[in-house]
Amino acid sequence: MGLGCAALTSSPEFPTYPSPLTAAQNGAGLSSPATAIALLGKGGAGLMLLLLFMAVTSSTSAELIAVSSLLTFDVYKTYIRPKATSNELVRISHLGIVIYALGLATFCAILNAVNVNLTWLLTVLGVIVGGASIPNGLILLWPRMSTLAAILAPWMGLCFGMIAWFVTTSKRSGVISVTTTGDAINAVAGNITSWAGGALVAVVVTYIAPQKFTSDDPVFVARVNKINGVSDTPHEKESALSTGGDIETALDHSSSTEKPPISSPADSNTLYGDQPSSSEPAKVTPTGNHVVDFLEAKHIEPMDPVLVKRGTRLAVWFNVAFLCIAIVLVPFTLFGSDYIFSRSFFTGWCVVSFMWCWVSMIICVIWPVWESRKALYMITKGLLGDMTGKGHAT
């Protein structure tokens, strides 16, 4: 849309014709609406408004759900009231949504009042969150990652990034303001320092303080086994759930019949590879999240460690390739060589960009629908059966 805006500036249909968009308008993200209006008129403006409304509401909804879940289960139930009932948790979840919504609205109003636009926010976002990117990845992919490193690295990366950002801005621009801190080079200094600082601290602290949190609590051990894909013996929770019992009763019943978790590789291999899978799901270790416990009790089977390892290896190599090509090779080669696009090179750049967008859309939008076609068929059949009274999907 940005390229389209630049190309259509001289068109009489462009909203600000004959003048281009101002820097403030571009910073506010108005290049996409201007392009849509130039191409489709008022209909384009309506479609862009609908697109923005759907994007904002969906992303805000996801944030509200995530934050309320964190406050409810990871803070309130874990540290404040471990014995909280489901009704209490629902009330805390609703309260968390209200508090976060008010905080988010206040923060946005403050940014608008001090003339911080979307472009500035996206430019400096890496300074704020970049320090946590590598440590989060290491938590999943590096077995040696220590507890102290996981806690300390993101904050140290943020501190390093902020220092580099402000020092670079002061030295290059002479003054620290919204305009100078939003300068690309100033922000890049903070972004790179935050990213590299978080990674460096994570590795160094892990070797200095390699201790990890451990506990002999059976519930903790069982949860670790579950995270690692190791399941206990078959449970009797299904009967309680299928007869109308609530999840708390089912969890209490399962914990009363709990057996020692599998800890040896031989037991794990036997569970996954040498025995036929039972139609009865494996016993679920309570997580404290009643919705998660219910879904796992009804549906979820332990992951196959062989498939998990294969998928992890594939994801790592694809991310390494993407990092080397799209993040390092192409940008640094073009920027470092001061290359000026020729017409043919620019055409090729646009073609690759369109291909990237279409392939991404197919993978992210069409492929999930195709993968879920059977489930969608069953859901549709069930809905039609409910509406027509001709039965339900099995």
GROMACS .gro file of C-alpha atoms in nm:
model
  394
    1MET     CA    1   0.000   0.000   0.000
    2GLY     CA    2   0.292   0.232   0.061
    3LEU     CA    3   0.425   0.179  -0.291
    4GLY     CA    4   0.074   0.230  -0.426
    5CYS     CA    5   0.045   0.556  -0.237
    6ALA     CA    6   0.372   0.682  -0.385
    7ALA     CA    7   0.267   0.579  -0.736
    8LEU     CA    8  -0.081   0.733  -0.717
    9THR     CA    9   0.019   1.069  -0.570
   10SER     CA   10  -0.002   1.232  -0.912
   11SER     CA   11  -0.347   1.084  -0.987
   12PRO     CA   12  -0.643   1.327  -0.981
   13GLU     CA   13  -0.831   1.068  -0.773
   14PHE     CA   14  -0.575   1.090  -0.493
   15PRO     CA   15  -0.733   1.248  -0.181
   16THR     CA   16  -0.472   1.523  -0.140
   17TYR     CA   17  -0.404   1.580  -0.516
   18PRO     CA   18  -0.194   1.761  -0.632
   19SER     CA   19  -0.005   1.757  -0.301
   20PRO     CA   20   0.141   1.438  -0.153
   21LEU     CA   21   0.064   1.325   0.199
   22THR     CA   22   0.249   1.518   0.466
   23ALA     CA   23   0.500   1.352   0.695
   24ALA     CA   24   0.248   1.365   0.979
   25GLN     CA   25  -0.017   1.196   0.764
   26ASN     CA   26   0.225   0.925   0.659
   27GLY     CA   27   0.332   0.880   1.019
   28ALA     CA   28  -0.032   0.838   1.120
   29GLY     CA   29  -0.068   0.548   0.876
   30LEU     CA   30  -0.290   0.723   0.621
   31SER     CA   31  -0.104   0.597   0.314
   32SER     CA   32  -0.317   0.282   0.295
   33PRO     CA   33  -0.654   0.463   0.315
   34ALA     CA   34  -0.533   0.717   0.059
   35THR     CA   35  -0.438   0.436  -0.181
   36ALA     CA   36  -0.774   0.265  -0.133
   37ILE     CA   37  -0.962   0.589  -0.197
   38ALA     CA   38  -0.758   0.662  -0.511
   39LEU     CA   39  -0.834   0.316  -0.651
   40LEU     CA   40  -1.192   0.253  -0.533
   41GLY     CA   41  -1.331   0.589  -0.426
   42LYS     CA   42  -1.569   0.600  -0.129
   43GLY     CA   43  -1.610   0.224  -0.148
   44GLY     CA   44  -1.238   0.187  -0.088
   45ALA     CA   45  -1.261   0.413   0.216
   46GLY     CA   46  -1.545   0.199   0.353
   47LEU     CA   47  -1.355  -0.123   0.294
   48MET     CA   48  -1.044   0.017   0.462
   49LEU     CA   49  -1.251   0.131   0.759
   50LEU     CA   50  -1.402  -0.217   0.786
   51LEU     CA   51  -1.057  -0.375   0.760
   52LEU     CA   52  -0.916  -0.153   1.033
   53PHE     CA   53  -1.217  -0.214   1.256
   54MET     CA   54  -1.182  -0.592   1.223
   55ALA     CA   55  -0.805  -0.582   1.278
   56VAL     CA   56  -0.826  -0.359   1.586
   57THR     CA   57  -1.115  -0.542   1.749
   58SER     CA   58  -0.968  -0.888   1.687
   59SER     CA   59  -0.621  -0.797   1.816
   60THR     CA   60  -0.764  -0.611   2.116
   61SER     CA   61  -0.990  -0.906   2.194
   62ALA     CA   62  -0.694  -1.143   2.188
   63GLU     CA   63  -0.497  -0.912   2.419
   64LEU     CA   64  -0.788  -0.881   2.662
   65ILE     CA   65  -0.831  -1.257   2.680
   66ALA     CA   66  -0.458  -1.317   2.724
   67VAL     CA   67  -0.415  -1.057   2.997
   68SER     CA   68  -0.726  -1.165   3.187
   69SER     CA   69  -0.607  -1.527   3.174
   70LEU     CA   70  -0.262  -1.429   3.304
   71LEU     CA   71  -0.407  -1.223   3.588
   72THR     CA   72  -0.660  -1.491   3.680
   73PHE     CA   73  -0.458  -1.812   3.667
   74ASP     CA   74  -0.092  -1.707   3.678
   75VAL     CA   75  -0.129  -1.438   3.946
   76TYR     CA   76  -0.454  -1.465   4.143
   77LYS     CA   77  -0.494  -1.842   4.157
   78THR     CA   78  -0.123  -1.916   4.183
   79TYR     CA   79  -0.019  -1.661   4.446
   80ILE     CA   80  -0.328  -1.501   4.603
   81ARG     CA   81  -0.603  -1.765   4.635
   82PRO     CA   82  -0.489  -2.111   4.524
   83LYS     CA   83  -0.823  -2.257   4.640
   84ALA     CA   84  -1.033  -2.009   4.445
   85THR     CA   85  -1.358  -2.146   4.301
   86SER     CA   86  -1.461  -2.125   3.939
   87ASN     CA   87  -1.705  -1.842   4.012
   88GLU     CA   88  -1.429  -1.639   4.178
   89LEU     CA   89  -1.199  -1.696   3.882
   90VAL     CA   90  -1.469  -1.580   3.641
   91ARG     CA   91  -1.516  -1.258   3.841
   92ILE     CA   92  -1.140  -1.196   3.852
   93SER     CA   93  -1.120  -1.259   3.477
   94HIS     CA   94  -1.393  -1.000   3.411
   95LEU     CA   95  -1.222  -0.754   3.644
   96GLY     CA   96  -0.891  -0.809   3.465
   97ILE     CA   97  -1.053  -0.732   3.130
   98VAL     CA   98  -1.197  -0.406   3.263
   99ILE     CA   99  -0.869  -0.297   3.424
  100TYR     CA  100  -0.662  -0.377   3.116
  101ALA     CA  101  -0.911  -0.207   2.882
  102LEU     CA  102  -0.900   0.112   3.091
  103GLY     CA  103  -0.520   0.098   3.108
  104LEU     CA  104  -0.491   0.043   2.734
  105ALA     CA  105  -0.727   0.330   2.654
  106THR     CA  106  -0.539   0.561   2.892
  107PHE     CA  107  -0.203   0.467   2.740
  108CYS     CA  108  -0.329   0.530   2.386
  109ALA     CA  109  -0.471   0.867   2.491
  110ILE     CA  110  -0.135   0.965   2.642
  111LEU     CA  111   0.051   0.867   2.325
  112ASN     CA  112  -0.192   1.070   2.116
  113ALA     CA  113  -0.161   1.372   2.346
  114VAL     CA  114   0.217   1.383   2.310
  115ASN     CA  115   0.196   1.336   1.930
  116VAL     CA  116   0.336   0.986   1.921
  117ASN     CA  117   0.212   0.826   1.600
  118LEU     CA  118   0.200   0.470   1.475
  119THR     CA  119   0.522   0.495   1.277
  120TRP     CA  120   0.717   0.609   1.584
  121LEU     CA  121   0.570   0.329   1.792
  122LEU     CA  122   0.657   0.060   1.538
  123THR     CA  123   1.005   0.205   1.490
  124VAL     CA  124   1.098   0.187   1.858
  125LEU     CA  125   0.900  -0.125   1.946
  126GLY     CA  126   1.209  -0.341   1.908
  127VAL     CA  127   1.384  -0.143   2.180
  128ILE     CA  128   1.107  -0.235   2.423
  129VAL     CA  129   1.046  -0.601   2.338
  130GLY     CA  130   1.362  -0.699   2.151
  131GLY     CA  131   1.550  -0.798   2.465
  132ALA     CA  132   1.301  -1.079   2.531
  133SER     CA  133   1.301  -1.235   2.183
  134ILE     CA  134   1.614  -1.451   2.207
  135PRO     CA  135   1.566  -1.547   2.576
  136ASN     CA  136   1.212  -1.666   2.501
  137GLY     CA  137   1.340  -1.877   2.215
  138LEU     CA  138   1.616  -2.022   2.432
  139ILE     CA  139   1.361  -2.121   2.698
  140LEU     CA  140   1.198  -2.346   2.440
  141LEU     CA  141   1.502  -2.465   2.246
  142TRP     CA  142   1.801  -2.463   2.485
  143PRO     CA  143   1.774  -2.717   2.770
  144ARG     CA  144   2.046  -2.541   2.973
  145MET     CA  145   1.859  -2.210   2.998
  146SER     CA  146   1.851  -2.125   3.369
  147THR     CA  147   1.570  -1.969   3.569
  148LEU     CA  148   1.770  -1.657   3.661
  149ALA     CA  149   1.869  -1.601   3.298
  150ALA     CA  150   1.509  -1.629   3.181
  151ILE     CA  151   1.403  -1.364   3.434
  152LEU     CA  152   1.700  -1.127   3.406
  153ALA     CA  153   1.782  -1.128   3.033
  154PRO     CA  154   1.472  -0.944   2.898
  155TRP     CA  155   1.506  -0.663   3.152
  156MET     CA  156   1.879  -0.624   3.098
  157GLY     CA  157   1.825  -0.620   2.723
  158LEU     CA  158   1.564  -0.346   2.767
  159CYS     CA  159   1.805  -0.139   2.981
  160PHE     CA  160   2.090  -0.178   2.731
  161GLY     CA  161   1.859  -0.086   2.443
  162MET     CA  162   1.722   0.224   2.614
  163ILE     CA  163   2.072   0.346   2.700
  164ALA     CA  164   2.199   0.294   2.345
  165TRP     CA  165   1.885   0.454   2.200
  166PHE     CA  166   1.906   0.773   2.406
  167VAL     CA  167   2.283   0.809   2.385
  168THR     CA  168   2.278   0.767   2.006
  169THR     CA  169   1.992   1.013   1.974
  170SER     CA  170   2.170   1.269   2.191
  171LYS     CA  171   2.502   1.236   2.004
  172ARG     CA  172   2.357   1.229   1.652
  173SER     CA  173   2.062   1.467   1.683
  174GLY     CA  174   2.172   1.693   1.969
  175VAL     CA  175   1.838   1.675   2.147
  176ILE     CA  176   1.610   1.401   2.273
  177SER     CA  177   1.253   1.447   2.150
  178VAL     CA  178   0.974   1.250   1.988
  179THR     CA  179   1.104   1.341   1.644
  180THR     CA  180   1.470   1.259   1.707
  181THR     CA  181   1.402   0.936   1.896
  182GLY     CA  182   1.189   0.823   1.601
  183ASP     CA  183   1.480   0.866   1.360
  184ALA     CA  184   1.549   0.532   1.192
  185ILE     CA  185   1.923   0.514   1.269
  186ASN     CA  186   1.875   0.622   1.630
  187ALA     CA  187   1.606   0.361   1.679
  188VAL     CA  188   1.809   0.091   1.503
  189ALA     CA  189   2.091   0.144   1.753
  190GLY     CA  190   1.851   0.078   2.039
  191ASN     CA  191   1.682  -0.213   1.862
  192ILE     CA  192   2.005  -0.398   1.789
  193THR     CA  193   2.149  -0.334   2.135
  194SER     CA  194   1.831  -0.455   2.305
  195TRP     CA  195   1.819  -0.770   2.093
  196ALA     CA  196   2.190  -0.852   2.130
  197GLY     CA  197   2.199  -0.755   2.498
  198GLY     CA  198   1.913  -0.990   2.587
  199ALA     CA  199   2.078  -1.276   2.401
  200LEU     CA  200   2.420  -1.213   2.557
  201VAL     CA  201   2.285  -1.186   2.911
  202ALA     CA  202   2.080  -1.503   2.867
  203VAL     CA  203   2.386  -1.707   2.768
  204VAL     CA  204   2.629  -1.552   3.018
  205VAL     CA  205   2.394  -1.574   3.317
  206THR     CA  206   2.304  -1.933   3.228
  207TYR     CA  207   2.671  -2.035   3.254
  208ILE     CA  208   2.730  -1.827   3.568
  209ALA     CA  209   2.410  -1.934   3.746
  210PRO     CA  210   2.291  -2.256   3.578
  211GLN     CA  211   2.040  -2.345   3.849
  212LYS     CA  212   1.684  -2.419   3.747
  213PHE     CA  213   1.375  -2.416   3.962
  214THR     CA  214   1.304  -2.764   4.093
  215SER     CA  215   1.057  -2.907   4.341
  216ASP     CA  216   0.969  -3.243   4.491
  217ASP     CA  217   0.602  -3.149   4.493
  218PRO     CA  218   0.418  -3.432   4.310
  219VAL     CA  219   0.195  -3.181   4.133
  220PHE     CA  220   0.498  -2.991   4.003
  221VAL     CA  221   0.668  -3.313   3.890
  222ALA     CA  222   0.353  -3.426   3.715
  223ARG     CA  223   0.318  -3.094   3.535
  224VAL     CA  224   0.679  -3.108   3.416
  225ASN     CA  225   0.617  -3.460   3.287
  226LYS     CA  226   0.311  -3.338   3.103
  227ILE     CA  227   0.499  -3.048   2.944
  228ASN     CA  228   0.767  -3.295   2.832
  229GLY     CA  229   0.504  -3.520   2.677
  230VAL     CA  230   0.519  -3.793   2.944
  231SER     CA  231   0.183  -3.920   3.059
  232ASP     CA  232   0.071  -4.120   3.358
  233THR     CA  233  -0.148  -4.429   3.355
  234PRO     CA  234  -0.502  -4.410   3.213
  235HIS     CA  235  -0.736  -4.213   3.430
  236GLU     CA  236  -1.092  -4.243   3.540
  237LYS     CA  237  -1.182  -3.883   3.482
  238GLU     CA  238  -1.387  -3.942   3.170
  239SER     CA  239  -1.665  -4.117   3.360
  240ALA     CA  240  -1.705  -3.830   3.601
  241LEU     CA  241  -1.720  -3.579   3.318
  242SER     CA  242  -1.953  -3.784   3.103
  243THR     CA  243  -2.201  -3.830   3.388
  244GLY     CA  244  -2.239  -3.459   3.439
  245GLY     CA  245  -1.978  -3.406   3.711
  246ASP     CA  246  -1.791  -3.077   3.710
  247ILE     CA  247  -1.423  -3.046   3.639
  248GLU     CA  248  -1.331  -2.989   4.006
  249THR     CA  249  -1.488  -3.320   4.106
  250ALA     CA  250  -1.315  -3.493   3.817
  251LEU     CA  251  -0.978  -3.343   3.909
  252ASP     CA  252  -1.017  -3.437   4.276
  253HIS     CA  253  -1.109  -3.790   4.174
  254SER     CA  254  -0.809  -3.818   3.944
  255SER     CA  255  -0.569  -3.684   4.204
  256SER     CA  256  -0.692  -3.939   4.458
  257THR     CA  257  -0.596  -4.220   4.221
  258GLU     CA  258  -0.272  -4.057   4.104
  259LYS     CA  259   0.023  -4.286   4.043
  260PRO     CA  260   0.392  -4.193   4.029
  261PRO     CA  261   0.483  -4.011   3.705
  262ILE     CA  262   0.695  -4.174   3.441
  263SER     CA  263   1.051  -4.059   3.475
  264SER     CA  264   1.267  -4.300   3.281
  265PRO     CA  265   1.316  -4.295   2.903
  266ALA     CA  266   1.226  -4.663   2.885
  267ASP     CA  267   0.886  -4.598   3.034
  268SER     CA  268   0.831  -4.308   2.796
  269ASN     CA  269   0.929  -4.515   2.492
  270THR     CA  270   0.701  -4.796   2.600
  271LEU     CA  271   0.416  -4.553   2.640
  272TYR     CA  272   0.459  -4.400   2.297
  273GLY     CA  273   0.586  -4.674   2.075
  274ASP     CA  274   0.536  -5.025   2.207
  275GLN     CA  275   0.176  -5.025   2.322
  276PRO     CA  276  -0.134  -4.969   2.114
  277SER     CA  277  -0.309  -4.646   2.192
  278SER     CA  278  -0.608  -4.679   2.420
  279SER     CA  279  -0.941  -4.528   2.335
  280GLU     CA  280  -0.942  -4.395   2.690
  281PRO     CA  281  -0.743  -4.070   2.725
  282ALA     CA  282  -0.445  -4.054   2.958
  283LYS     CA  283  -0.477  -3.912   3.306
  284VAL     CA  284  -0.458  -3.534   3.309
  285THR     CA  285  -0.251  -3.352   3.568
  286PRO     CA  286  -0.442  -3.046   3.699
  287THR     CA  287  -0.301  -2.717   3.573
  288GLY     CA  288  -0.518  -2.482   3.777
  289ASN     CA  289  -0.692  -2.365   3.460
  290HIS     CA  290  -1.030  -2.537   3.467
  291VAL     CA  291  -1.097  -2.483   3.098
  292VAL     CA  292  -0.760  -2.630   2.999
  293ASP     CA  293  -0.808  -2.923   3.236
  294PHE     CA  294  -1.151  -2.998   3.094
  295LEU     CA  295  -1.031  -2.988   2.733
  296GLU     CA  296  -0.730  -3.205   2.809
  297ALA     CA  297  -0.944  -3.453   3.001
  298LYS     CA  298  -1.175  -3.486   2.704
  299HIS     CA  299  -0.951  -3.458   2.402
  300ILE     CA  300  -0.576  -3.407   2.426
  301GLU     CA  301  -0.329  -3.695   2.396
  302PRO     CA  302   0.042  -3.662   2.484
  303MET     CA  303   0.261  -3.546   2.196
  304ASP     CA  304   0.484  -3.795   2.021
  305PRO     CA  305   0.841  -3.694   2.120
  306VAL     CA  306   0.979  -3.807   1.784
  307LEU     CA  307   0.739  -3.580   1.595
  308VAL     CA  308   0.805  -3.296   1.838
  309LYS     CA  309   1.180  -3.323   1.786
  310ARG     CA  310   1.139  -3.339   1.409
  311GLY     CA  311   0.909  -3.036   1.407
  312THR     CA  312   1.142  -2.840   1.633
  313ARG     CA  313   1.440  -2.914   1.410
  314LEU     CA  314   1.245  -2.805   1.101
  315ALA     CA  315   1.131  -2.482   1.266
  316VAL     CA  316   1.482  -2.396   1.384
  317TRP     CA  317   1.641  -2.442   1.043
  318PHE     CA  318   1.369  -2.248   0.864
  319ASN     CA  319   1.408  -1.961   1.110
  320VAL     CA  320   1.785  -1.963   1.071
  321ALA     CA  321   1.748  -1.952   0.692
  322PHE     CA  322   1.497  -1.669   0.717
  323LEU     CA  323   1.726  -1.476   0.952
  324CYS     CA  324   2.027  -1.513   0.723
  325ILE     CA  325   1.845  -1.423   0.402
  326ALA     CA  326   1.567  -1.178   0.488
  327ILE     CA  327   1.717  -1.009   0.794
  328VAL     CA  328   2.092  -1.011   0.723
  329LEU     CA  329   2.186  -1.083   0.360
  330VAL     CA  330   1.934  -0.876   0.162
  331PRO     CA  331   1.903  -0.561   0.379
  332PHE     CA  332   2.270  -0.536   0.474
  333THR     CA  333   2.387  -0.602   0.119
  334LEU     CA  334   2.164  -0.332  -0.030
  335PHE     CA  335   2.222  -0.082   0.250
  336GLY     CA  336   2.596  -0.145   0.281
  337SER     CA  337   2.660  -0.113  -0.091
  338ASP     CA  338   2.450   0.207  -0.131
  339TYR     CA  339   2.276   0.035  -0.420
  340ILE     CA  340   2.021   0.247  -0.606
  341PHE     CA  341   1.733   0.048  -0.753
  342SER     CA  342   1.717   0.034  -1.130
  343ARG     CA  343   1.377   0.011  -1.298
  344SER     CA  344   1.413  -0.363  -1.365
  345PHE     CA  345   1.538  -0.430  -1.011
  346PHE     CA  346   1.249  -0.235  -0.864
  347THR     CA  347   1.005  -0.433  -1.080
  348GLY     CA  348   1.157  -0.756  -0.954
  349TRP     CA  349   1.138  -0.627  -0.597
  350CYS     CA  350   0.765  -0.557  -0.640
  351VAL     CA  351   0.706  -0.901  -0.796
  352VAL     CA  352   0.881  -1.076  -0.506
  353SER     CA  353   0.682  -0.865  -0.259
  354PHE     CA  354   0.352  -0.965  -0.421
  355MET     CA  355   0.458  -1.330  -0.427
  356TRP     CA  356   0.550  -1.307  -0.059
  357CYS     CA  357   0.208  -1.161   0.026
  358TRP     CA  358   0.012  -1.421  -0.172
  359VAL     CA  359   0.210  -1.718  -0.043
  360SER     CA  360   0.174  -1.588   0.313
  361MET     CA  361  -0.199  -1.546   0.263
  362ILE     CA  362  -0.235  -1.899   0.128
  363ILE     CA  363  -0.036  -2.048   0.416
  364CYS     CA  364  -0.204  -1.843   0.690
  365VAL     CA  365  -0.563  -1.822   0.558
  366ILE     CA  366  -0.642  -2.093   0.304
  367TRP     CA  367  -0.425  -2.381   0.428
  368PRO     CA  368  -0.572  -2.388   0.784
  369VAL     CA  369  -0.923  -2.400   0.636
  370TRP     CA  370  -0.821  -2.691   0.413
  371GLU     CA  371  -0.658  -2.874   0.705
  372SER     CA  372  -0.974  -2.830   0.911
  373ARG     CA  373  -1.215  -2.922   0.634
  374LYS     CA  374  -1.341  -3.237   0.809
  375ALA     CA  375  -1.400  -3.057   1.138
  376LEU     CA  376  -1.571  -2.770   0.957
  377TYR     CA  377  -1.791  -3.020   0.773
  378MET     CA  378  -1.893  -3.186   1.100
  379ILE     CA  379  -1.964  -2.848   1.263
  380THR     CA  380  -2.169  -2.733   0.966
  381LYS     CA  381  -2.358  -3.062   0.959
  382GLY     CA  382  -2.433  -3.032   1.329
  383LEU     CA  383  -2.554  -2.672   1.294
  384LEU     CA  384  -2.778  -2.762   1.002
  385GLY     CA  385  -2.907  -3.059   1.199
  386ASP     CA  386  -2.993  -2.834   1.492
  387MET     CA  387  -3.163  -2.582   1.268
  388THR     CA  388  -3.368  -2.836   1.074
  389GLY     CA  389  -3.426  -3.080   1.359
  390LYS     CA  390  -3.291  -3.370   1.157
  391GLY     CA  391  -3.028  -3.486   1.405
  392HIS     CA  392  -2.680  -3.396   1.517
  393ALA     CA  393  -2.330  -3.457   1.386
  394THR     CA  394  -2.156  -3.750   1.548
   0.00000   0.00000   0.00000
